[in-house]
Each structure stands twice: as C-alpha cells, then as structure tokens.
mmCIF file of C-alpha atoms and ligand atoms in Angstrom:
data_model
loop_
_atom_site.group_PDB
_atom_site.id
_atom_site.type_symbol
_atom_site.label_atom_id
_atom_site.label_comp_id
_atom_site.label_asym_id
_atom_site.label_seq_id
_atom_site.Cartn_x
_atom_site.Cartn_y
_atom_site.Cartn_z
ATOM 1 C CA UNK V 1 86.198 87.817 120.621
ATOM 2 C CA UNK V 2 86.778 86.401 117.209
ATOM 3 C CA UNK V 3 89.416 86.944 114.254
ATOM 4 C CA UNK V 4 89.585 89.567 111.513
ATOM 5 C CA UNK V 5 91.182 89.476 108.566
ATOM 6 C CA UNK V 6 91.134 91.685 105.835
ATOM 7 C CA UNK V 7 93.336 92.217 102.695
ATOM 8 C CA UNK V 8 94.923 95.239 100.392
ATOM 9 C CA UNK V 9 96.280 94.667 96.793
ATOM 10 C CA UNK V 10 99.899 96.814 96.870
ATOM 11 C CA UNK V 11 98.925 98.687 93.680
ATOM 12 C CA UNK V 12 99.708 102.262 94.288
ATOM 13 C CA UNK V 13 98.364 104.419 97.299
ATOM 14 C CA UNK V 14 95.033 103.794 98.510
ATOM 15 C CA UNK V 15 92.200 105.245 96.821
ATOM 16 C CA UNK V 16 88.659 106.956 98.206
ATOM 17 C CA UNK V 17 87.573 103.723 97.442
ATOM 18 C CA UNK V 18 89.720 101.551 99.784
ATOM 19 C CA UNK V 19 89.833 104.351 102.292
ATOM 20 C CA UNK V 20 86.336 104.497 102.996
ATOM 21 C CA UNK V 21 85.275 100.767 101.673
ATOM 22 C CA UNK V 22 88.242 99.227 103.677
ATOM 23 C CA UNK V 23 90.751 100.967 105.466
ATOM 24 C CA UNK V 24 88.903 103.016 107.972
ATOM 25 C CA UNK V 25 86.483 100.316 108.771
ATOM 26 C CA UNK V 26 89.599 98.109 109.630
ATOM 27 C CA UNK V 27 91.047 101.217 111.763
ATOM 28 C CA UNK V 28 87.462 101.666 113.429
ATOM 29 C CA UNK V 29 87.433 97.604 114.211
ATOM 30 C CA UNK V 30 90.589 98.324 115.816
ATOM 31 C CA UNK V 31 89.574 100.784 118.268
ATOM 32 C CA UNK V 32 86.516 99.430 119.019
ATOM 33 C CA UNK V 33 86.932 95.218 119.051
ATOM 34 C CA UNK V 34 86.641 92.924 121.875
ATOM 35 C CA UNK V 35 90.424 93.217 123.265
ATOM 36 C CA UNK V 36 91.068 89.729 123.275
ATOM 37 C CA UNK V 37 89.685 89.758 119.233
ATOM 38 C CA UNK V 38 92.673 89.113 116.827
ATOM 39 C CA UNK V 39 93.405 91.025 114.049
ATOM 40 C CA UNK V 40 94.934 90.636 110.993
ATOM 41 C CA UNK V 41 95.525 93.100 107.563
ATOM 42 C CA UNK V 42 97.810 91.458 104.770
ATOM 43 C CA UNK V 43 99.526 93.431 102.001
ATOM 44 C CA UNK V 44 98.839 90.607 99.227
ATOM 45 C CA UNK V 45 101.626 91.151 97.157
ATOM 46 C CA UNK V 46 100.934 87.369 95.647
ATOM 47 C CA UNK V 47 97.396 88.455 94.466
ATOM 48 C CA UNK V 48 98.998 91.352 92.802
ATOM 49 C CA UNK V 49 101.471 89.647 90.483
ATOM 50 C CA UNK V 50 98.247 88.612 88.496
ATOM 51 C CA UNK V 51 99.989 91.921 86.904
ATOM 52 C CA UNK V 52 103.304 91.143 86.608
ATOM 53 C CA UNK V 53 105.829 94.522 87.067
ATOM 54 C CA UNK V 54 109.262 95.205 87.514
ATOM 55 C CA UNK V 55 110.768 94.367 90.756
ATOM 56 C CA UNK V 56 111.987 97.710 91.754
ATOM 57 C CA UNK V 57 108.642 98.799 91.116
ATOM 58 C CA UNK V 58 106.997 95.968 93.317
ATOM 59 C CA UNK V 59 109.455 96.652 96.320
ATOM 60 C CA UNK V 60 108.299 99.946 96.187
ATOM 61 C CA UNK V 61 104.841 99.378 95.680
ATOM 62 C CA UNK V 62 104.813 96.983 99.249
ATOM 63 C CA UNK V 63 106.255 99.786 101.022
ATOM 64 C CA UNK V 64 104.190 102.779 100.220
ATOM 65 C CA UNK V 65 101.082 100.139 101.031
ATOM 66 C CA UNK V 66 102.782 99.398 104.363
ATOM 67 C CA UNK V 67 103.495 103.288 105.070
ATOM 68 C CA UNK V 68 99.582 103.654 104.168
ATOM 69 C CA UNK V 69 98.445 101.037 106.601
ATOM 70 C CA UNK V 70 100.106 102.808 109.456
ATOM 71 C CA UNK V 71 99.315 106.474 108.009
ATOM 72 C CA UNK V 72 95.452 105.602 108.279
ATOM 73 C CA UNK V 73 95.855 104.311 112.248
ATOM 74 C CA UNK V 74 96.522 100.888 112.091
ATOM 75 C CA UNK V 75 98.699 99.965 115.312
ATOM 76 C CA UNK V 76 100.776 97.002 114.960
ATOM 77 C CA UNK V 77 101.383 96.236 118.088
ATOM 78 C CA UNK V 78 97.222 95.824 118.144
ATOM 79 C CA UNK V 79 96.927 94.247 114.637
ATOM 80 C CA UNK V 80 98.851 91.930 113.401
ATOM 81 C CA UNK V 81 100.252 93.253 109.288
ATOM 82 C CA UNK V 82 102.501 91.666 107.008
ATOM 83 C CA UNK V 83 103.589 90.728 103.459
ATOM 84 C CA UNK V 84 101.452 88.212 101.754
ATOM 85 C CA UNK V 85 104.267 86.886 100.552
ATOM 86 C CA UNK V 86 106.110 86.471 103.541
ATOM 87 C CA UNK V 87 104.214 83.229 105.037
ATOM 88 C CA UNK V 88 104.285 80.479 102.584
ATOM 89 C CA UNK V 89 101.061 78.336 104.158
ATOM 90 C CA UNK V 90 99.005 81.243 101.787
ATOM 91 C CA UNK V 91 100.306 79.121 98.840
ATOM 92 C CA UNK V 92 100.231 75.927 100.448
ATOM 93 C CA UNK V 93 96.909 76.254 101.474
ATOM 94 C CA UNK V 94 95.592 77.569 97.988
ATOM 95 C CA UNK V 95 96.676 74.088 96.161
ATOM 96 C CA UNK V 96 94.780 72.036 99.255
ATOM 97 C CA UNK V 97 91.798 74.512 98.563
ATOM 98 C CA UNK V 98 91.791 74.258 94.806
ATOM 99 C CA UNK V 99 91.960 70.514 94.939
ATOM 100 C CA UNK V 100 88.294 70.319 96.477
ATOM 101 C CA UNK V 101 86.973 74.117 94.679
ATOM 102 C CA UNK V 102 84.780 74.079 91.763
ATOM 103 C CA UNK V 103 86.277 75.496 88.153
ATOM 104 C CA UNK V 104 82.516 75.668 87.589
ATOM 105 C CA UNK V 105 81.694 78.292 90.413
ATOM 106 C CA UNK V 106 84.941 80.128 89.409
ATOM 107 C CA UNK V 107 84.768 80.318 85.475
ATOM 108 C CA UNK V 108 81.270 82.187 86.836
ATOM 109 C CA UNK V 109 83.206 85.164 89.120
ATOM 110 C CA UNK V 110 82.945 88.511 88.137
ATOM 111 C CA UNK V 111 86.377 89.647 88.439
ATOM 112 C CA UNK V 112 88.721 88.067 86.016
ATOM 113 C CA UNK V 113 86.052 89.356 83.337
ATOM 114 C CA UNK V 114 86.517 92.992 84.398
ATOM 115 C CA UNK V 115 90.058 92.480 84.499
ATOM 116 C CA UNK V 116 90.172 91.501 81.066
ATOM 117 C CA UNK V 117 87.393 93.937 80.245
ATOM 118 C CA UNK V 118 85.200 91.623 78.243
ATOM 119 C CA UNK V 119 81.798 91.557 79.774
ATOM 120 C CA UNK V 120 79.797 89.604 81.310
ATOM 121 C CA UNK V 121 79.789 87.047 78.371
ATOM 122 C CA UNK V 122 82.859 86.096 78.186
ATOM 123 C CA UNK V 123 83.627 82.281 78.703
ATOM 124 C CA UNK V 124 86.609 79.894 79.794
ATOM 125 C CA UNK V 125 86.412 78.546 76.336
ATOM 126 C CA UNK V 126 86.707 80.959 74.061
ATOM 127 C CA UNK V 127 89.704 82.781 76.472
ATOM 128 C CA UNK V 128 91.255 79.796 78.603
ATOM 129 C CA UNK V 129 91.924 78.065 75.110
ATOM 130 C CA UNK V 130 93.854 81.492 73.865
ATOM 131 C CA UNK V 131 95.992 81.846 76.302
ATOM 132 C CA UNK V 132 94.325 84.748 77.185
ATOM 133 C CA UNK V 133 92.906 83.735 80.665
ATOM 134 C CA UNK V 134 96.228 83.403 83.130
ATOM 135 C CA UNK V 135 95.351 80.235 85.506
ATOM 136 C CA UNK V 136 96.849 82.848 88.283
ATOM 137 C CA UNK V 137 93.670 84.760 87.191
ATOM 138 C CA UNK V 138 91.513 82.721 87.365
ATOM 139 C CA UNK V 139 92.171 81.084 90.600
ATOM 140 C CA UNK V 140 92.874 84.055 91.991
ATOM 141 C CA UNK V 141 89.445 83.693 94.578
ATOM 142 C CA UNK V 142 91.149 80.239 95.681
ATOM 143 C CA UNK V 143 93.987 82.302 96.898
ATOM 144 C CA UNK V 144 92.209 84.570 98.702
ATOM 145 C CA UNK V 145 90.209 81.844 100.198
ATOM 146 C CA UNK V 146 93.405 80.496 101.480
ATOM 147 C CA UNK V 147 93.962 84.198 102.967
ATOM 148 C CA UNK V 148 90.933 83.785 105.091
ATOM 149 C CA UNK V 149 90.674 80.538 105.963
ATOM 150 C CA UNK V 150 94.340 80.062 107.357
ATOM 151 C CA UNK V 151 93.286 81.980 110.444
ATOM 152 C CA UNK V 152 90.624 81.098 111.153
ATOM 153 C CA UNK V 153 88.868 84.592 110.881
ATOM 154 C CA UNK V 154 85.468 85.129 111.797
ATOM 155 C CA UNK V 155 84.684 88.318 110.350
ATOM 156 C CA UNK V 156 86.222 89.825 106.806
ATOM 157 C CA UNK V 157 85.572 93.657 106.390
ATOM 158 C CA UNK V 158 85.366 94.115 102.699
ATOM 159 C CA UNK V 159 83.998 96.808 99.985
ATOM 160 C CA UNK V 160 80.711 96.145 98.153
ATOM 161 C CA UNK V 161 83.147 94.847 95.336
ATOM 162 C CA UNK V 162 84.781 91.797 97.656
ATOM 163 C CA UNK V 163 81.099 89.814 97.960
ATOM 164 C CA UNK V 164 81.147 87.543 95.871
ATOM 165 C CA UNK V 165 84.651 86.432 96.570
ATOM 166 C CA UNK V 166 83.387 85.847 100.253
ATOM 167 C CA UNK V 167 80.615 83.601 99.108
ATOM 168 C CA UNK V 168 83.269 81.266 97.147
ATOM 169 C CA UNK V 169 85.481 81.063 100.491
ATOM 170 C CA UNK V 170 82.471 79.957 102.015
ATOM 171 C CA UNK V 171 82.148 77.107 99.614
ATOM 172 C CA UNK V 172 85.937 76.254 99.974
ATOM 173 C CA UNK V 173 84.650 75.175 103.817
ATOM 174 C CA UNK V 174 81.769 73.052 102.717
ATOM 175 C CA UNK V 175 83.627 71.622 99.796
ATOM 176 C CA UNK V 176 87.226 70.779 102.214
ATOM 177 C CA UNK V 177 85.001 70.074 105.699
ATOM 178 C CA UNK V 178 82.802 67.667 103.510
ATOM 179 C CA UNK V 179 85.458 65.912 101.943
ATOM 180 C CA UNK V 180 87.713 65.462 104.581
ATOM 181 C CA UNK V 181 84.949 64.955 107.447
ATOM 182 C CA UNK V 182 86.119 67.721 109.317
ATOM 183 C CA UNK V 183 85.571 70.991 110.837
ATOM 184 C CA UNK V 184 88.971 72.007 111.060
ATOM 185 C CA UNK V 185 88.099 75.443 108.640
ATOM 186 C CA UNK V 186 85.770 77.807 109.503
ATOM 187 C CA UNK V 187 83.103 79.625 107.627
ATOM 188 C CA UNK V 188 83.568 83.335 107.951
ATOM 189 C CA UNK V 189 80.992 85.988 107.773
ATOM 190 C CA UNK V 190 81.434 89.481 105.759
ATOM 191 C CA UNK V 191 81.116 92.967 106.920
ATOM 192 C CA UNK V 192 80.376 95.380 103.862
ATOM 193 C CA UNK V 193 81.572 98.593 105.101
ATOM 194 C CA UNK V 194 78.502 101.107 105.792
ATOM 195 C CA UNK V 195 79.716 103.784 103.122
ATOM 196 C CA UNK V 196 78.418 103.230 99.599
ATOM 197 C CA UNK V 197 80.615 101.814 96.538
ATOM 198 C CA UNK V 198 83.133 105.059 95.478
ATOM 199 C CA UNK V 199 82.615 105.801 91.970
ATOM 200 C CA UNK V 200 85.204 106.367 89.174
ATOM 201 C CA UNK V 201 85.269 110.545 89.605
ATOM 202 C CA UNK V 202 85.666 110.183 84.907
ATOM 203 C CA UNK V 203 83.017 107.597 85.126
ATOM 204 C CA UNK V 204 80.919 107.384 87.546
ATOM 205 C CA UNK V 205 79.408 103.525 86.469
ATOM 206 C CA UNK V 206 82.416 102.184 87.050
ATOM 207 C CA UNK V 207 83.629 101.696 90.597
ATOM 208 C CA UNK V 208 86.611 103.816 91.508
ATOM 209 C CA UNK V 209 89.784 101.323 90.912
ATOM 210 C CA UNK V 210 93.583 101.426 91.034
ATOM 211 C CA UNK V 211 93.896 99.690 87.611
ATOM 212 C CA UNK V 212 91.731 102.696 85.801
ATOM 213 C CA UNK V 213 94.260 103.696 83.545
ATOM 214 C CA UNK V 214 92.908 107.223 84.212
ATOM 215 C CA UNK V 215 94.430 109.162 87.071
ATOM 216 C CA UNK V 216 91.732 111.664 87.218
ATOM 217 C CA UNK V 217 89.667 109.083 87.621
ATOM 218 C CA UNK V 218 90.727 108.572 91.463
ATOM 219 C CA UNK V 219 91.745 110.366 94.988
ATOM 220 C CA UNK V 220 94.707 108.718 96.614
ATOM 221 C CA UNK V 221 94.865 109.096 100.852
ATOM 222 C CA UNK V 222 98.178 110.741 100.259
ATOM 223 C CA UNK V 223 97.043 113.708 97.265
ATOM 224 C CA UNK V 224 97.815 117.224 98.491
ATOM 225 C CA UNK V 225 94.334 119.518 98.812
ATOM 226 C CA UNK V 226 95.486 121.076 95.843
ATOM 227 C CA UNK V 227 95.387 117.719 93.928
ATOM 228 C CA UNK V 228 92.061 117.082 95.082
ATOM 229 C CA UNK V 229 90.517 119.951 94.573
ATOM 230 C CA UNK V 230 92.360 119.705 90.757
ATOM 231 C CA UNK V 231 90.335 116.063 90.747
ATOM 232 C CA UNK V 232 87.123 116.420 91.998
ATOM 233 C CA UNK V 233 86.969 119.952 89.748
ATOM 234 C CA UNK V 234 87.548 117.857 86.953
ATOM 235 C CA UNK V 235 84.790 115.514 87.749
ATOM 236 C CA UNK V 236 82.155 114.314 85.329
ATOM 237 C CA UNK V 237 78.322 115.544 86.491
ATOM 238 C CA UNK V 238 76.026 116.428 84.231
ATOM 239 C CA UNK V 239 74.380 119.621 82.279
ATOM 240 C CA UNK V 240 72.278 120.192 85.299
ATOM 241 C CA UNK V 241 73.687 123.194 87.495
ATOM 242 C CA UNK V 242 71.860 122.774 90.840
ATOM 243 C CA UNK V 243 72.422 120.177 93.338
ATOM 244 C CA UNK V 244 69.915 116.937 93.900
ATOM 245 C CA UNK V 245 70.835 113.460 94.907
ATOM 246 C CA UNK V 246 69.502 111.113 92.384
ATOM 247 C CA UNK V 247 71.986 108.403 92.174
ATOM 248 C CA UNK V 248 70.113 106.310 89.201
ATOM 249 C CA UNK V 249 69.519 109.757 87.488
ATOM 250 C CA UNK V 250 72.718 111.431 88.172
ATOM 251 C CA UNK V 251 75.616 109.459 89.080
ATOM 252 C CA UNK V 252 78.536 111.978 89.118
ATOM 253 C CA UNK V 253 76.621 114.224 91.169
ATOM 254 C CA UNK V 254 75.320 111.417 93.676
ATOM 255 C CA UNK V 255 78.957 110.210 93.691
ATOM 256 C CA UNK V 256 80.152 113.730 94.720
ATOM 257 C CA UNK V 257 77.264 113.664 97.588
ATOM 258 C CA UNK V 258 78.395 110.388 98.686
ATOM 259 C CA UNK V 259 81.983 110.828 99.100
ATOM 260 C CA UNK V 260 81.213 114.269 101.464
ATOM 261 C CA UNK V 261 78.656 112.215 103.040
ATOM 262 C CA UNK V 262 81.440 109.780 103.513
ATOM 263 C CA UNK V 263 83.891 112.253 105.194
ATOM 264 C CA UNK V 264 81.555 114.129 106.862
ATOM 265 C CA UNK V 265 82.349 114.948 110.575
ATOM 266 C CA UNK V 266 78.514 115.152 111.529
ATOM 267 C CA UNK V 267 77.729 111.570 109.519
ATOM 268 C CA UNK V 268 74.805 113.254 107.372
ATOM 269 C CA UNK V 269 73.526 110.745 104.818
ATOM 270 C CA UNK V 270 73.585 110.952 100.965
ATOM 271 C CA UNK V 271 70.063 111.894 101.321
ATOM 272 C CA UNK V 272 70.450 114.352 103.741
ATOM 273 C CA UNK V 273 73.505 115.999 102.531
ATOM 274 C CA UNK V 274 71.308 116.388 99.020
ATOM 275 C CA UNK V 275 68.092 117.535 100.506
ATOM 276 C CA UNK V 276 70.542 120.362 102.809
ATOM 277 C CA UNK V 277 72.409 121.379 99.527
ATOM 278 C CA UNK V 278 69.232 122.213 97.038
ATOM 279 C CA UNK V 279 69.902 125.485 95.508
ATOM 280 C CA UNK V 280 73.643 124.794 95.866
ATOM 281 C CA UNK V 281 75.138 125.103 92.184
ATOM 282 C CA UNK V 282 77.419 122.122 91.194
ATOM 283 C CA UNK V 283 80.826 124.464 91.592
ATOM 284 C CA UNK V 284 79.601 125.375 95.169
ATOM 285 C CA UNK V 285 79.134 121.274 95.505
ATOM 286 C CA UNK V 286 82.461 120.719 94.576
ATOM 287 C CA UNK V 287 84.333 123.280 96.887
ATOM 288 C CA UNK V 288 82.257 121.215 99.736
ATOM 289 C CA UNK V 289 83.700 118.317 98.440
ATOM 290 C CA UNK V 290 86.662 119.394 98.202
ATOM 291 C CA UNK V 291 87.308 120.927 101.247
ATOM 292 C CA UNK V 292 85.812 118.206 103.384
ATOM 293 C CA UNK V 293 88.213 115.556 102.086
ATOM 294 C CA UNK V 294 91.308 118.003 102.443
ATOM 295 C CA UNK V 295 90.241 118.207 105.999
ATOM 296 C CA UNK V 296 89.566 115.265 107.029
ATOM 297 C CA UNK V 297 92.893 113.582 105.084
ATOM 298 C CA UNK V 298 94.725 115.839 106.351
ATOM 299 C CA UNK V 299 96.657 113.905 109.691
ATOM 300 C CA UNK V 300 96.857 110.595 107.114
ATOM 301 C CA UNK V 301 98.388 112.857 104.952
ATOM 302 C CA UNK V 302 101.468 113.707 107.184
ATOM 303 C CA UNK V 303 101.690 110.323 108.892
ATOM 304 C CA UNK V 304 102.097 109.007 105.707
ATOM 305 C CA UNK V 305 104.979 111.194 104.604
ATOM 306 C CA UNK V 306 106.865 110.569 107.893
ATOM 307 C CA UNK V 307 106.459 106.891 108.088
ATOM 308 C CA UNK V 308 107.321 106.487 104.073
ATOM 309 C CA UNK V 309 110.620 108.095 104.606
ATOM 310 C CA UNK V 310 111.314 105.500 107.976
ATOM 311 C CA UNK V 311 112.310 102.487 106.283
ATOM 312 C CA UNK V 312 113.244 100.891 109.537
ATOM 313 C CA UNK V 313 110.092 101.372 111.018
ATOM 314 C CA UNK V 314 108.519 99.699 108.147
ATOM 315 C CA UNK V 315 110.998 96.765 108.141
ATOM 316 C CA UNK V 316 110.339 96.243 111.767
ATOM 317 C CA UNK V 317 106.351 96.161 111.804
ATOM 318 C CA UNK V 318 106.745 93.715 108.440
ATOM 319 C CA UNK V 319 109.011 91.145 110.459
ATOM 320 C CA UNK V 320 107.014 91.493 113.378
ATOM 321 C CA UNK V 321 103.498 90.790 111.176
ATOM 322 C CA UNK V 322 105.332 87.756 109.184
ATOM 323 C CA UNK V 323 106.134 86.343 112.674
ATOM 324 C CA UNK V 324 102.712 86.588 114.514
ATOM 325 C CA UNK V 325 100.952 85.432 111.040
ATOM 326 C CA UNK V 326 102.867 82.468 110.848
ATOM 327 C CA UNK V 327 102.265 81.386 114.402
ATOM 328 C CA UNK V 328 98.726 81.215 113.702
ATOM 329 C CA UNK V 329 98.654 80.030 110.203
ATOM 330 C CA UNK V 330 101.087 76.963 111.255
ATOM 331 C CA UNK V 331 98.284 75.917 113.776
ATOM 332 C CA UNK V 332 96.066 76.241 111.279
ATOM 333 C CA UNK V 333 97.696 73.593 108.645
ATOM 334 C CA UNK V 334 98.653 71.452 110.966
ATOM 335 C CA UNK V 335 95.069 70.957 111.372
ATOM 336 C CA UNK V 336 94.272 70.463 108.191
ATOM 337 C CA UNK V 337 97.415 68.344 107.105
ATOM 338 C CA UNK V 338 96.017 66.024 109.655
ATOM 339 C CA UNK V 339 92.117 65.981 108.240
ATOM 340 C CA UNK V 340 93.638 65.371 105.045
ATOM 341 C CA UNK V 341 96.124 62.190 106.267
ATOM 342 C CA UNK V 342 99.497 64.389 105.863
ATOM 343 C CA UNK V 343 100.350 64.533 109.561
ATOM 344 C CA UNK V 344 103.320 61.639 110.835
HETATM 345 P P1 TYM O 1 91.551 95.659 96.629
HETATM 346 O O1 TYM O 1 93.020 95.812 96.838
HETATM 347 O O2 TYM O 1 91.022 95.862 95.247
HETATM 348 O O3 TYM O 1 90.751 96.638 97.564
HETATM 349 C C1 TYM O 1 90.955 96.694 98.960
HETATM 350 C C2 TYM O 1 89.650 97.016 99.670
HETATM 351 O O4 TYM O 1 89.089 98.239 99.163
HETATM 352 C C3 TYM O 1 87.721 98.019 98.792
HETATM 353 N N1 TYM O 1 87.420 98.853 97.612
HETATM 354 C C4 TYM O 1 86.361 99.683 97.500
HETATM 355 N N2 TYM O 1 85.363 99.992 98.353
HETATM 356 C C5 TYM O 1 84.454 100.904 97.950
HETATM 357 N N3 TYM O 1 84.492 101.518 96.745
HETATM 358 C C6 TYM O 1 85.468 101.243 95.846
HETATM 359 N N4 TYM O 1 85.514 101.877 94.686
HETATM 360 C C7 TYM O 1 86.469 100.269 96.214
HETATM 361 N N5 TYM O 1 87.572 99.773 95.603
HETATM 362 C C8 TYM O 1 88.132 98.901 96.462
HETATM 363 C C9 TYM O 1 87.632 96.543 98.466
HETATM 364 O O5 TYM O 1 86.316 96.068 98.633
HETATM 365 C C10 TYM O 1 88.577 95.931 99.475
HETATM 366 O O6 TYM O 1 87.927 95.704 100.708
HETATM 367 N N6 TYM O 1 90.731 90.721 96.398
HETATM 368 C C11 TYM O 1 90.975 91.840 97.315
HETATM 369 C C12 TYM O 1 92.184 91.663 98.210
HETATM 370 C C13 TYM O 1 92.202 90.452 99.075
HETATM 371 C C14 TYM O 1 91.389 90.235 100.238
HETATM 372 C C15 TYM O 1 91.813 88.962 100.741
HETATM 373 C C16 TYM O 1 90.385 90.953 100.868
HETATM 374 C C17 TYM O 1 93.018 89.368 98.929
HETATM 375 N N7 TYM O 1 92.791 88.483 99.941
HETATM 376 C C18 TYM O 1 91.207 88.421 101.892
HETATM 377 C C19 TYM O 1 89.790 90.402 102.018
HETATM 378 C C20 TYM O 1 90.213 89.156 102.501
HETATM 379 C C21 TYM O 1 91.196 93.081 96.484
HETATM 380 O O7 TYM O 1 91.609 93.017 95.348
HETATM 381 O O8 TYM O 1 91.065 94.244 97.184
#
C-alpha cells in the first residue's frame, strides 16, 4: 500500500499521448493496486492558467477533462479526482516549497523553453529581464511539486516528458527536510508508463502535445473513426513505400508502429509489429493503424459522450474529490506548518 498521484493539464480532450503515456496506466493502477493503496488524479486547472483563456472557455475546458477521466475507467468512488483549484494547500504549499527551491535548478528545466519555443539556449537573463518569462512559468515545477508532495504519494505515473519535473520534486524534499530538520515530506518515486513517447502525427520529432497549434498533428480519446482515420491518413512518413521499424531512420513510420503497438490487443512490440508487417505498403500500415485505434477507443468513446452531457454526475464526483483531497492534504500541512514553527 502506498499513495498515487498523478496530474492532467485541462487543455482540450486527451490526446494519444496522455492516453497511452498517462491515462490508462492510471486506470490499470486502479484495477490492479494494493486495495488499501490511495489514489489520487487532479485536473490542474492552476498549472494551466500559465495560458491565460477566457473563463467560459476554462469552465468548459475542466469539464470535458473531468468527463474524460471517467470515460477512460477511472472510478471515483476508488480514486480520489478533483479540481486543482479546488484545495487551496496546492498554493500554500508552493510558496513554502519555493522558499527553500533553487532558481538555479529551475532557470535549467526544459519546459518553460519549449513553451516559449526558444531552444535550449535560452537564458533567465536575456527573457526574465523582457518580461517575456511569466514567474507563473517559471515556477511552474514548484507547483507541481506542491501537487505531489501534499499527499504524501509514493508513486507518480508520468509520460517520458514529466522526468525531469520528478527529479526537481525530489529536491524540494531534501532542500525543505534539510532545512527544517524534518521528515515530514516524502520523496516519491516515478513510474514512466511502458508505452513509448507519442509523436506529433505532422512532426514526428516533436512529442505529440495539446498546445501544437496543428490539429492534424494529434488524436483526441473522443475523435470519431472517421476522424482518425482522416488523421493518421494525413500523417507525415517518408518516400519509402514498404513498412520497417527504424525509429532513428524513420520516425513517422516508427511512430505509426508504435501507436498500433500501443493499442494492440495481443501487446506485440514496436519491433515485432515491424518485423510481422514487412512487405506491408505504408497505406496498408495506416488502415492497421487506423482501425486498431477505432477499436480499441471505441467504449471511451461513448462513455465519454454520456458522461459529458451529465453535468450532475460531474459536479458530484468534483465535490466528492475536493473533499477527500483536502482531508489528506490538511494532514499534510499541518505537518509541515509545525516543522517550519507555524503551528500554535
Ligand atoms: P500534461 O497535461 O501535459 O500531460 C498529462 C500526462 O500525459 C503524458 N503525456 C505524454 N505521454 C506520452 N507521449 C506524449 N506525447 C505525451 N504528452 C503528454 C504526460 O507525461 C503526463 O503524464 N506537468 C504535468 C501535469 C502535472 C502533474 C502534476 C503530473 C501537474 N502536477 C503532478 C504528475 C504529478 C503536465 O503538464 O501534464
């Protein structure tokens, strides 16, 4: 028995991506965990304001996320899943966090480059001093440090993408525990998910993402099999016409492979998917592809439509989630308000 905790930015519909990086680990940790292990998946709506949008658009946003949650298997009466925004401690946390966290380590993190699409180069100097950089940006890996650590979870099932991240809430521990003299957080470990980084389908050295101002670039959990067979049709390979799985040499293709590989009901490998299809041609490739994800979407697909339209439902399993969360987080910070000389 332990704690999970995992997270989900409410930027549109899952992708590929977070469907098999995230969201069906977190359903199979679910059905398989220790039954006294706790689980937790947060909609962090306070992560995604880093882009600020209208608010009709937000409110919307947190509810198609929520409807997805459920629509992939998640059982809240199992798992515990809520609003971000909706237990304050996230934010109160984050401040205690950033006051012993490094601006060094941070000004080093991939992510707010890629954001800002400036390569690896770019530096807190030449940005922060523009006004370019948003603080909320740049701290954003306190934040989700703060996610973690406020409950105490053992075990964070993340993408590829999430690793570094992970590291730096690691370092939040040492950094608070050593200060303070304490072990009042703990350290928690990461779980990549098995299935390889999903690829952008337009271009595939760039991860699939929900901020790719491309649509064809992505397959959301809720796209009709006509949609996806529209997307993965429109897919970038290469001039070759036959099938091998080369994944340094040819990317789109390998990224095709994967993503069956991914889905598929017999759990062939990349490898062993290519080596099967040689002498396929590309087109053939794709109706596999195709098909497979149709398939296998298909009962997400419907869930999701009936629980989107049942706004009561969602209300209900978001008030339920905010008040289990903040159970745990409270015992949580009073433990740390205490190392730190807050408590009366
Ligand atoms: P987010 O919303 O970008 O993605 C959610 C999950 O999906 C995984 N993922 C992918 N996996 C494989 N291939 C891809 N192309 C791909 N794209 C996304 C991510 O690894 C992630 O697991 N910072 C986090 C949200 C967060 C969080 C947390 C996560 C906030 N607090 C605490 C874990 C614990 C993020 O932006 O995820």
């Amino acid at each position: 028995p332990g704690v999970i905790f995992s997270g989900i930015q409410p930027t549109g519909e899952p992708h590929l991506g977070n469907y098999l990086g995230a969201l069906r680990q977190w359903k199979r940790l679910q059905d398989t965990a220790h039954p006294k292990t706790k689980l937790f998946f947060c909609i962090v709506d306070m992560h995604a304001i880093t882009t600020p949008r209208p608010p009709e658009e937000m409110q919307e946003l947190r509810w198609k996320m929520m409807a997805s949650l459920l629509a992939v298997g998640l059982d809240p009466d199992r798992c515990t899943i809520f609003f971000q925004s909706t237990v304050p401690q996230h934010a109160e946390l984050q401040w205690i966090l950033s006051c012993t966290a490094s601006t060094g380590y941070l000004s080093r993190m991939t992510q707010w480059k890629s954001k800002l699409n400036l390569g690896e180069n770019a530096t807190l100097d030449n940005l922060g001093a523009k006004g370019l950089l948003k603080h909320g940006l740049f701290s954003y890996p306190v934040l989700q440090a703060a996610d973690i650590l406020l409950y105490r979870t053992t075990h964070v099932p993340v993408g590829e993408d999430q690793r570094q991240h992970l590291e730096f809430t690691r370092e939040c521990v040492t950094n608070f525990n050593h200060t303070y003299k304490t072990k009042c957080l703990v350290s928690p470990q990461t779980l990549i998910s098995p299935t390889r980084r999903v690829m952008s389908l337009t271009k595939p050295g760039d991860k699939m993402s929900k901020s790719d101002l491309s649509a064809k670039s992505r397959i959301l959990i809720t796209h009709s099999p006509k949609e996806i067979a529209a997307r993965i049709n429109g897919a970038t390979t290469d001039s070759l016409n036959t099938v091998t799985y080369e994944p340094e040499a040819r990317p789109g293709v390998a990224n095709l492979i994967s993503i069956m590989s991914g889905f598929d009901p017999q759990g062939r490998s990349p490898e062993q998917l290519g080596e099967e299809m040689q002498g396929y041609k590309i087109r053939e490739l794709k109706e596999a592809v195709a098909r497979v994800v149709s398939d296998q979407l298909a009962e997400v697909r419907e869930r999701y439509a009936a629980f989107e339209s049942d706004k009561d439902k969602l209300r209900k399993v978001s008030v339920q989630g905010t008040e289990k969360a903040t159970l745990q987080a409270g015992e949580t910070m009073a433990a740390v308000r205490e190392a730190i000389g807050f408590s009366d």
